[in-house]
PDB file of C-alpha atoms and ligand atoms in Angstrom:
ATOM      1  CA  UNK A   7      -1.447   8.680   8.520  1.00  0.00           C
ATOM      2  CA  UNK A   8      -2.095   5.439   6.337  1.00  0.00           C
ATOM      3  CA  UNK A   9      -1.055   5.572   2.694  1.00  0.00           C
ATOM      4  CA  UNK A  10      -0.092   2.772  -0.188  1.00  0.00           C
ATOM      5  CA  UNK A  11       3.220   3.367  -2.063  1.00  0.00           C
ATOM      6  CA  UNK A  12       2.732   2.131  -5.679  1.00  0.00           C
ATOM      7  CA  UNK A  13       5.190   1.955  -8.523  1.00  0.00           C
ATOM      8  CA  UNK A  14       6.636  -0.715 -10.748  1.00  0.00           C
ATOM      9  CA  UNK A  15       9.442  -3.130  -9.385  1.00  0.00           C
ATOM     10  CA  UNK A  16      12.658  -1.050  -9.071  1.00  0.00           C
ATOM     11  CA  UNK A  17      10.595   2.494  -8.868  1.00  0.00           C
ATOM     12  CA  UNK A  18      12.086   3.673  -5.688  1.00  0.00           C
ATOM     13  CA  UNK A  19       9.524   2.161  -3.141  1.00  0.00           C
ATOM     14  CA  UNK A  20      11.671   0.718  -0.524  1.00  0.00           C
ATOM     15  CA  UNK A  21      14.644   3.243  -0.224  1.00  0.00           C
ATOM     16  CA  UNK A  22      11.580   6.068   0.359  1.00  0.00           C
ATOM     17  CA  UNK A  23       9.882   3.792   2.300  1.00  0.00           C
ATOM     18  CA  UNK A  24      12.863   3.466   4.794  1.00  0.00           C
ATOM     19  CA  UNK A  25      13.321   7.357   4.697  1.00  0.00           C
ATOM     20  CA  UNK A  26      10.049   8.112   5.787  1.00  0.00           C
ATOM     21  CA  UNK A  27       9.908   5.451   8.101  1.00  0.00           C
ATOM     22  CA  UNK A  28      12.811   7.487  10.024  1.00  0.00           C
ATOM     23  CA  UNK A  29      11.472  10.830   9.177  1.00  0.00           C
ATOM     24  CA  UNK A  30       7.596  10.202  10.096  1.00  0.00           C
ATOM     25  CA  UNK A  31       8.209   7.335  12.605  1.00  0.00           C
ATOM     26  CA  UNK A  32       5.608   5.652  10.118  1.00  0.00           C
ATOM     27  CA  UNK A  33       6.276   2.054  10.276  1.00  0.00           C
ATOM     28  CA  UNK A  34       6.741   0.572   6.502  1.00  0.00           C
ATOM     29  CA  UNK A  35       4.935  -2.710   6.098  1.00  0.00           C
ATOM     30  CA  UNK A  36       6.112  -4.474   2.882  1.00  0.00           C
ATOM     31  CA  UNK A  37       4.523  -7.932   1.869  1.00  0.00           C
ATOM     32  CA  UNK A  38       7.981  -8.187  -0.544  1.00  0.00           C
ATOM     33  CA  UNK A  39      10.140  -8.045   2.835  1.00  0.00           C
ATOM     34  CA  UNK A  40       7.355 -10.896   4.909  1.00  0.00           C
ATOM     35  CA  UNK A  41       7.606 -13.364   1.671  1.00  0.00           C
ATOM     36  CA  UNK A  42      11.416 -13.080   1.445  1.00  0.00           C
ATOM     37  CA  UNK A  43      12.033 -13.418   5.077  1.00  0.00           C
ATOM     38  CA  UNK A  44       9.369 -16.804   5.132  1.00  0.00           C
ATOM     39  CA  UNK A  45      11.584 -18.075   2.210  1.00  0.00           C
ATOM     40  CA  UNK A  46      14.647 -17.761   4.038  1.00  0.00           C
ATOM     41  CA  UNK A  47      13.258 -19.609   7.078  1.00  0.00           C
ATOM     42  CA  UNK A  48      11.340 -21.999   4.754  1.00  0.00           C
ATOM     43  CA  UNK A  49       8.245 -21.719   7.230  1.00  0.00           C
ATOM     44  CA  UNK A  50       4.851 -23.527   5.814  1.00  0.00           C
ATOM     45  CA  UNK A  51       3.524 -20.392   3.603  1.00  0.00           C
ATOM     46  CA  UNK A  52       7.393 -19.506   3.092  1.00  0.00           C
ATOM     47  CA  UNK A  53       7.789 -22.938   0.798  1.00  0.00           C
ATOM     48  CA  UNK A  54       4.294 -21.961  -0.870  1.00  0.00           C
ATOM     49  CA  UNK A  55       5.300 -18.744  -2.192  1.00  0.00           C
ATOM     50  CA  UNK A  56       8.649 -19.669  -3.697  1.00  0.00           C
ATOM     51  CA  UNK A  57       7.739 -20.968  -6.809  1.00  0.00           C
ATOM     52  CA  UNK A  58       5.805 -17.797  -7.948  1.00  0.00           C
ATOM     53  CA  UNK A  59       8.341 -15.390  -6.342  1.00  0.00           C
ATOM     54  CA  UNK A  60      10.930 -16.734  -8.216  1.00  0.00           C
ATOM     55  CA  UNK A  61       9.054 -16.705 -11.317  1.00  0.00           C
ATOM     56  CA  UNK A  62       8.219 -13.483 -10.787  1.00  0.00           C
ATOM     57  CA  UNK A  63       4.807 -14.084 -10.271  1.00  0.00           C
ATOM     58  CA  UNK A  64       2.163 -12.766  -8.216  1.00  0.00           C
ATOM     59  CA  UNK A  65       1.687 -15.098  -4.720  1.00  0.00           C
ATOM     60  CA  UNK A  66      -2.042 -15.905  -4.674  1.00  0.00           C
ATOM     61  CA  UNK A  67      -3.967 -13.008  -3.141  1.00  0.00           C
ATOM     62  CA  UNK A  68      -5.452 -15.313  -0.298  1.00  0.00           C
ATOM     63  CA  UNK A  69      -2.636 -16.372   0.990  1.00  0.00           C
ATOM     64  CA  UNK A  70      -1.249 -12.440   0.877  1.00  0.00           C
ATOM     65  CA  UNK A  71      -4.467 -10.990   1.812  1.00  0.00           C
ATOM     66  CA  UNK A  72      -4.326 -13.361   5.024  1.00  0.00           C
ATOM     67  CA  UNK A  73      -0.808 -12.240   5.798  1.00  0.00           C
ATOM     68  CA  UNK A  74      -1.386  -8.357   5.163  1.00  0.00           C
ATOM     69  CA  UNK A  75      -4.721  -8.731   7.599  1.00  0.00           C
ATOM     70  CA  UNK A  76      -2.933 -10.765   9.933  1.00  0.00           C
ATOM     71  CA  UNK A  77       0.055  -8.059  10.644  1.00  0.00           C
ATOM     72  CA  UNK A  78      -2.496  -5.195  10.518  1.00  0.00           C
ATOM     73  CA  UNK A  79      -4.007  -6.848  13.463  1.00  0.00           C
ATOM     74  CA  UNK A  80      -1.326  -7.914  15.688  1.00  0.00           C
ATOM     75  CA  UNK A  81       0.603  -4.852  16.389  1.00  0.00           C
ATOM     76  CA  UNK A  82      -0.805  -1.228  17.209  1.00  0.00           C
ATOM     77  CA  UNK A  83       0.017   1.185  14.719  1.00  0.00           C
ATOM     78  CA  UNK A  84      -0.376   4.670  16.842  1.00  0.00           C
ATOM     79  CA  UNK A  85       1.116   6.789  14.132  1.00  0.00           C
ATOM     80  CA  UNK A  86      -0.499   4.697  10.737  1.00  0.00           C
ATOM     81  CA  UNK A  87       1.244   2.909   8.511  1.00  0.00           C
ATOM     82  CA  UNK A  88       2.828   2.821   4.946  1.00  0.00           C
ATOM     83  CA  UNK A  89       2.001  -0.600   2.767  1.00  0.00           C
ATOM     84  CA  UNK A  90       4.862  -1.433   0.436  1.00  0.00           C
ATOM     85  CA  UNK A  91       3.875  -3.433  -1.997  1.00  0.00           C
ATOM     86  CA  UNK A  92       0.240  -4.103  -1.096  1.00  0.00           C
ATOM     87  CA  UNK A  93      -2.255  -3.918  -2.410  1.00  0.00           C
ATOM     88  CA  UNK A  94      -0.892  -5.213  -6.123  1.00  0.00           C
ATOM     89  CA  UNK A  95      -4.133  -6.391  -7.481  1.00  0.00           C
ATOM     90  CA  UNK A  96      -8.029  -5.625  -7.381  1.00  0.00           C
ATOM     91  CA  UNK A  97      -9.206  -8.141  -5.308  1.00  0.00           C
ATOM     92  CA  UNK A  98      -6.371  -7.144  -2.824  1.00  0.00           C
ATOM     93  CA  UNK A  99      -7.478  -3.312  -3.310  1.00  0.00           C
ATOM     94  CA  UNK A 100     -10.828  -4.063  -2.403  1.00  0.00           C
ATOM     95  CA  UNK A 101     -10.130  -6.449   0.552  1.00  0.00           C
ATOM     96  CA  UNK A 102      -7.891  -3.639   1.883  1.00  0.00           C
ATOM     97  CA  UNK A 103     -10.694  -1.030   1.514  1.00  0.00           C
ATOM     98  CA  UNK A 104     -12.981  -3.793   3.726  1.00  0.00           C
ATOM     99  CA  UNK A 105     -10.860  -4.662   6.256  1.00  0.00           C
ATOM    100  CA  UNK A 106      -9.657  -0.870   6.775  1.00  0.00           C
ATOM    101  CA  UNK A 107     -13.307   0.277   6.659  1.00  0.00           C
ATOM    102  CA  UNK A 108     -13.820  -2.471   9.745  1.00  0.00           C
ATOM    103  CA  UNK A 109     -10.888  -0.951  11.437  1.00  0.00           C
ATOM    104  CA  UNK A 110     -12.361   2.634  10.988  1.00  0.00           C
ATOM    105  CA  UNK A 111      -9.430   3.204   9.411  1.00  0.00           C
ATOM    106  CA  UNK A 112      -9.533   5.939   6.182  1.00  0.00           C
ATOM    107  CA  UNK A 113      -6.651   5.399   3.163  1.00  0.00           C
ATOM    108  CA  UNK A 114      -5.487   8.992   3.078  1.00  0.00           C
ATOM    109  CA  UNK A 115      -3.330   8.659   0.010  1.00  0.00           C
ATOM    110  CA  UNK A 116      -1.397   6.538  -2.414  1.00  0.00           C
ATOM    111  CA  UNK A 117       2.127   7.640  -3.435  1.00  0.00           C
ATOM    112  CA  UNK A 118       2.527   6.365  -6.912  1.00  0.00           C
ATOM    113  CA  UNK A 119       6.543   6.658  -8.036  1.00  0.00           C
ATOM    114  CA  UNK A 120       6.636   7.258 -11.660  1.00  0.00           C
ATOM    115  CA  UNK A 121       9.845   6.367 -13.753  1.00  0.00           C
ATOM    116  CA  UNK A 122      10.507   4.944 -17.511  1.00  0.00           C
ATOM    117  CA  UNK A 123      10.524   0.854 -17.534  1.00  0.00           C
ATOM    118  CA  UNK A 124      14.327   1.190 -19.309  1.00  0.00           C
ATOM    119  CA  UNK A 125      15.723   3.265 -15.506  1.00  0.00           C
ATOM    120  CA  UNK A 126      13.884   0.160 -13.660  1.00  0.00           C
ATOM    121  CA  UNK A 127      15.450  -2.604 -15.727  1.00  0.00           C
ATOM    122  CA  UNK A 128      18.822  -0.619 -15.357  1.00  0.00           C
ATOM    123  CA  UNK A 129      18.356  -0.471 -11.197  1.00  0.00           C
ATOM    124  CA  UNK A 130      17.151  -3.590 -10.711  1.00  0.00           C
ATOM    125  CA  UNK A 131      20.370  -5.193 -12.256  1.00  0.00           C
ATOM    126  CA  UNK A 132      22.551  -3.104  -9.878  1.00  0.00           C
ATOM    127  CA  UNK A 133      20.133  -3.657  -7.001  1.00  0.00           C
ATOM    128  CA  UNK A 134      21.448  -5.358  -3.819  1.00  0.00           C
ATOM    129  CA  UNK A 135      19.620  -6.174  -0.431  1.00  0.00           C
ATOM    130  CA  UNK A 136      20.359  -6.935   2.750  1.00  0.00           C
ATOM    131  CA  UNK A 137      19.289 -10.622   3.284  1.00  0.00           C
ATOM    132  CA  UNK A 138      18.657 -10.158   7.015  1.00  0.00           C
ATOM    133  CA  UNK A 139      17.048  -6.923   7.621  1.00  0.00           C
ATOM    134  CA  UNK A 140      16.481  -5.940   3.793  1.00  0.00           C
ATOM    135  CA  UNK A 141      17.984  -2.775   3.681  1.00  0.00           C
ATOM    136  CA  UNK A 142      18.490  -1.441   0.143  1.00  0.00           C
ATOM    137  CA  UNK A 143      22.162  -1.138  -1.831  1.00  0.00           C
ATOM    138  CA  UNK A 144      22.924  -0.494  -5.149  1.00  0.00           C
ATOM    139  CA  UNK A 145      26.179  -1.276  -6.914  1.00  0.00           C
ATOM    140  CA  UNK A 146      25.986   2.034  -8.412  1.00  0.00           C
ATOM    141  CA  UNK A 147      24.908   4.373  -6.155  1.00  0.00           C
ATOM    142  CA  UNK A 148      25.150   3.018  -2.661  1.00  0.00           C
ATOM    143  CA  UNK A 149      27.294   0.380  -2.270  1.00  0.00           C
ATOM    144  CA  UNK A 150      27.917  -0.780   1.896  1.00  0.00           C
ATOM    145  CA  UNK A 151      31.210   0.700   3.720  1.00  0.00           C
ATOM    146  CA  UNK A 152      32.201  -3.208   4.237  1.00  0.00           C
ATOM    147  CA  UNK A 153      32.329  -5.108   0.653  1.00  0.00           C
ATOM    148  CA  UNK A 154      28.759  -7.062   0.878  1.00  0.00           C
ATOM    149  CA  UNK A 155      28.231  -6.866   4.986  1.00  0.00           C
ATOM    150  CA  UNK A 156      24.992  -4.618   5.626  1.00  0.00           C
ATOM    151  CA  UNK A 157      26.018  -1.189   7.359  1.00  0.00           C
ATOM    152  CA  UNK A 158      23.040  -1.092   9.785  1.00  0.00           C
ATOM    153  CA  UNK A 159      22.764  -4.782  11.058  1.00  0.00           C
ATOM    154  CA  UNK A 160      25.933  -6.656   9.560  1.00  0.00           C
ATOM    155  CA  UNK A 161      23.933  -9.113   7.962  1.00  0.00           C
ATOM    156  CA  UNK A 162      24.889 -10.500   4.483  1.00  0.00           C
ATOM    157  CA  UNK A 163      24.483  -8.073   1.313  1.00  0.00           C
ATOM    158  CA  UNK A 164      23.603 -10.195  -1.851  1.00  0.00           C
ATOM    159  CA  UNK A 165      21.067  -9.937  -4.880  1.00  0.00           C
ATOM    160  CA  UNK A 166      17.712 -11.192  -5.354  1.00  0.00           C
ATOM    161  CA  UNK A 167      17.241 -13.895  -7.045  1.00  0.00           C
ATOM    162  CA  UNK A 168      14.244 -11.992  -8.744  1.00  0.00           C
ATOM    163  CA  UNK A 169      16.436  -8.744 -10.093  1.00  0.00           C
ATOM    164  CA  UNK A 170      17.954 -11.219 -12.167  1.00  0.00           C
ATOM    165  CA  UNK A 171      17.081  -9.826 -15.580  1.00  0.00           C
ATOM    166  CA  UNK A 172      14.956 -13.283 -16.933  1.00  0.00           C
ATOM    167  CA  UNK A 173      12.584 -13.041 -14.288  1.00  0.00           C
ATOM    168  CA  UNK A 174      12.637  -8.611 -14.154  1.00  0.00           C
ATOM    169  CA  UNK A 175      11.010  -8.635 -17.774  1.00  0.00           C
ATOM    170  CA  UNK A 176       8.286 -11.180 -16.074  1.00  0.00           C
ATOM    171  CA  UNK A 177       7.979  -9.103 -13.028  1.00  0.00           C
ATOM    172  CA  UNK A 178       7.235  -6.353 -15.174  1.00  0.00           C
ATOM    173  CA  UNK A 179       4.444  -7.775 -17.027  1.00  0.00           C
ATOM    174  CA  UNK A 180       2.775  -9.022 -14.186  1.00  0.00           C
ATOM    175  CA  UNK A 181       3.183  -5.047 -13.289  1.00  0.00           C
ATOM    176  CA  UNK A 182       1.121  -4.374 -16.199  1.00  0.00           C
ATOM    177  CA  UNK A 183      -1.263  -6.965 -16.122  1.00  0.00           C
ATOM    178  CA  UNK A 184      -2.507  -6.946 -12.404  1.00  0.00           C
ATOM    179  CA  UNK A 185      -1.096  -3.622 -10.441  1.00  0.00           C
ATOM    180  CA  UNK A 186      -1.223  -1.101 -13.192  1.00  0.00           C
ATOM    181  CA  UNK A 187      -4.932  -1.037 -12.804  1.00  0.00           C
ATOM    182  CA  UNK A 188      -4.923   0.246  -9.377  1.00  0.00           C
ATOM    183  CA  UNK A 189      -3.869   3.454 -10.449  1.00  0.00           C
ATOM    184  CA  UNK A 190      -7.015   4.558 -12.022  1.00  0.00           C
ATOM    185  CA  UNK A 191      -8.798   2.770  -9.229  1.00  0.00           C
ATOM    186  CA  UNK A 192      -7.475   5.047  -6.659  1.00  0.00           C
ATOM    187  CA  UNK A 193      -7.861   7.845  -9.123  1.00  0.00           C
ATOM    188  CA  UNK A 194     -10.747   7.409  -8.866  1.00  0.00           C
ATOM    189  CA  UNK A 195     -11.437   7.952  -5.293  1.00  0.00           C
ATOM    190  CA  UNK A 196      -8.995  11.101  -5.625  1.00  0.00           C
ATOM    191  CA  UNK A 197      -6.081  10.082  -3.321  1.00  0.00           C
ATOM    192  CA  UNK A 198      -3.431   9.425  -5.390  1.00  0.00           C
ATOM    193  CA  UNK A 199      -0.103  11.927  -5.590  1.00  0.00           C
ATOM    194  CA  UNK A 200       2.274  11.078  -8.440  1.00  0.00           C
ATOM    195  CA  UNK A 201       5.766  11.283  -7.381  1.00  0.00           C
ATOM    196  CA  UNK A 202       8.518  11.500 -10.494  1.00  0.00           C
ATOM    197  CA  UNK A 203      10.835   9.050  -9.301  1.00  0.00           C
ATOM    198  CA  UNK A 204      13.957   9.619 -11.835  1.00  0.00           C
ATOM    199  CA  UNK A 205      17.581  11.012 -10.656  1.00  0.00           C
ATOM    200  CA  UNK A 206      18.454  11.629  -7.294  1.00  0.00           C
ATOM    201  CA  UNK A 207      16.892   9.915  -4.218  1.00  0.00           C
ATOM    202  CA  UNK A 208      16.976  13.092  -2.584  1.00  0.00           C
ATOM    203  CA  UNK A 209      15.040  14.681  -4.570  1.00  0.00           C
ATOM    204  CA  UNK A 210      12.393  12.729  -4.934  1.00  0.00           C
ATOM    205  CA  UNK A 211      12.712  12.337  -1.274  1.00  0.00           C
ATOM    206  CA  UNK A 212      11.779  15.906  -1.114  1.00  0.00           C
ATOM    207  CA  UNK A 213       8.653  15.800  -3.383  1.00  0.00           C
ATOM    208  CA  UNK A 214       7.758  13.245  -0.965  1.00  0.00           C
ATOM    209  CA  UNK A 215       8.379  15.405   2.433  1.00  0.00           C
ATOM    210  CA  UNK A 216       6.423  17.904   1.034  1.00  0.00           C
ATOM    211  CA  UNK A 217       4.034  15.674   0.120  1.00  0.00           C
ATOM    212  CA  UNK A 218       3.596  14.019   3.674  1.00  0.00           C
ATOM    213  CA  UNK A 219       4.116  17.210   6.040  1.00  0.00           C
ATOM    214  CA  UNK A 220       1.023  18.891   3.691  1.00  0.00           C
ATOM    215  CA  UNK A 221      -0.757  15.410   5.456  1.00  0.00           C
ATOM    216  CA  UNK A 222       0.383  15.519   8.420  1.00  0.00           C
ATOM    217  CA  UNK A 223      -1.442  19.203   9.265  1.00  0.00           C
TER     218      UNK A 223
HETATM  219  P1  AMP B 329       8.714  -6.929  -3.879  1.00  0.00           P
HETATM  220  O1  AMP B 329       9.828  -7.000  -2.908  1.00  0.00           O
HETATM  221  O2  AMP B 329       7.616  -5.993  -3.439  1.00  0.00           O
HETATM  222  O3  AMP B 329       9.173  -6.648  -5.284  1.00  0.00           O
HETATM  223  O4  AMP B 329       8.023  -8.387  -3.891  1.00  0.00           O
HETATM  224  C1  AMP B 329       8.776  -9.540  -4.248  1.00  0.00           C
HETATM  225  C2  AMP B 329       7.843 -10.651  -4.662  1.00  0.00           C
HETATM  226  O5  AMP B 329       6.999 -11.029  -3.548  1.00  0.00           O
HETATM  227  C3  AMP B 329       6.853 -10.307  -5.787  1.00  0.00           C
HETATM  228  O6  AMP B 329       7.435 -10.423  -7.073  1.00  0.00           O
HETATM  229  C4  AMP B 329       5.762 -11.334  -5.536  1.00  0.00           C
HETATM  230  O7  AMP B 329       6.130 -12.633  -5.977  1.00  0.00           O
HETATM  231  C5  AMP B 329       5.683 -11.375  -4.010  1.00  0.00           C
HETATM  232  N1  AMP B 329       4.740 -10.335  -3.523  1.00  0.00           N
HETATM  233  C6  AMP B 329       5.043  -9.212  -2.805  1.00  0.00           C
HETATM  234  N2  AMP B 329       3.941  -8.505  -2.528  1.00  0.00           N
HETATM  235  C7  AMP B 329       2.903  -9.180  -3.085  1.00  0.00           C
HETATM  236  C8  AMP B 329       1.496  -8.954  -3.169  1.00  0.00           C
HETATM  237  N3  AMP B 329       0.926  -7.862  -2.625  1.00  0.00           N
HETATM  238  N4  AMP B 329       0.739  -9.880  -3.826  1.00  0.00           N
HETATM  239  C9  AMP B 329       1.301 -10.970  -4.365  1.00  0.00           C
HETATM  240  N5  AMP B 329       2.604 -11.242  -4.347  1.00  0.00           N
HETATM  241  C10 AMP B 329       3.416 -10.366  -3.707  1.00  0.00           C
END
């Protein structure tokens, strides 16, 4: 199974991502997670990509593109795999298309998590990560058992420097400018689902079992 989840910032994306992950042994491969972690170890591309990360700006889709292609091709993905986060613009869309067409590899579908822009603003100000193995909190709604220590790998829980809520509004338009458009590209070829991606993250997980175990016959 290979699908694309799509959604604005803050839709829902990586705590499904990390359920199905678990559920459908379907490893999640998020270009968000590969920037941060180069950041944090400041490696060549790392110190390249800060500056529009933390203006909340797209990283160029070369140097993304390279990186997406590059992890695509160095481990064996038995199962598929689940891109979080990629493709977020046309000319990545398309170079994904080429490069999975090369592969033999056919998209089967694109989960696109719906929810109101005023819910996203509200969870990405609550939103908290793990810094080492990026594992989702939220001061809300799932805080760690240990004030700010991650409960799966102990690493430090903090916020992103990009939820703060200057650089959110930013991060939105760039939504709207470059990623909304995929939508009706996929649309087009018929494999998007819409998941509603408001109240509980059970439920939507649910919509999203259904969803998957409908693919996986
Ligand atoms: P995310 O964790 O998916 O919200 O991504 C965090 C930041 O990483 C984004 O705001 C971008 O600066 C950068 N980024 C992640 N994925 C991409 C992508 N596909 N293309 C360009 N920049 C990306």
């Amino acid at each position: 199974m290979h699908i694309v989840l799509l959604g604005l910032p803050g839709a829902g994306k990586g705590t499904q991502a990390k359920m199905i992950e678990q559920e459908f042994d379907l490893p999640q491969i998020s270009t968000g997670d590969i920037i941060r972690l180069a950041l944090k170890e400041q490696t060549e591309w790392g110190k390249k990509a800060e500056d529009f990360v933390k203006a909340g700006k797209l990283v160029p889709d070369e140097v993304v593109i390279g990186l997406i292609e590059e992890r695509l091709s160095a481990d064996r993905h038995p199962k598929g795999f689940m891109l979080d986060g990629f493709p977020r613009t046309l000319v990545q869309a398309e170079a994904l298309d080429r490069f999975l067409l090369s592969l033999g590899i056919r998209l089967d579908m694109v989960l696109y998590f719906d929810v109101d822009r005023e819910e996203v603003v509200k969870r990405l100000s609550s939103r908290r990560i793990c810094e080492r193995c990026q594992t989702p909190y939220n001061v809300m709604s799932k805080l760690p058992k240990k004030d700010d220590i991650c409960d799966l790998c102990g690493g430090r829980v903090i916020q992103r420097s990009d939820d703060r809520p200057e650089v959110v509004l930013q991060r939105l338009e760039t939504y709207d400018h470059q990623t909304k458009p995929l939508i009706d590209y996929y649309s087009l070829k018929n494999i998007v689902k819409v998941i509603p991606s408001r109240g509980d993250i059970q439920d939507v997980y649910r919509e999203v079992q259904a969803v998957l175990r409908l693919l996986e016959k």
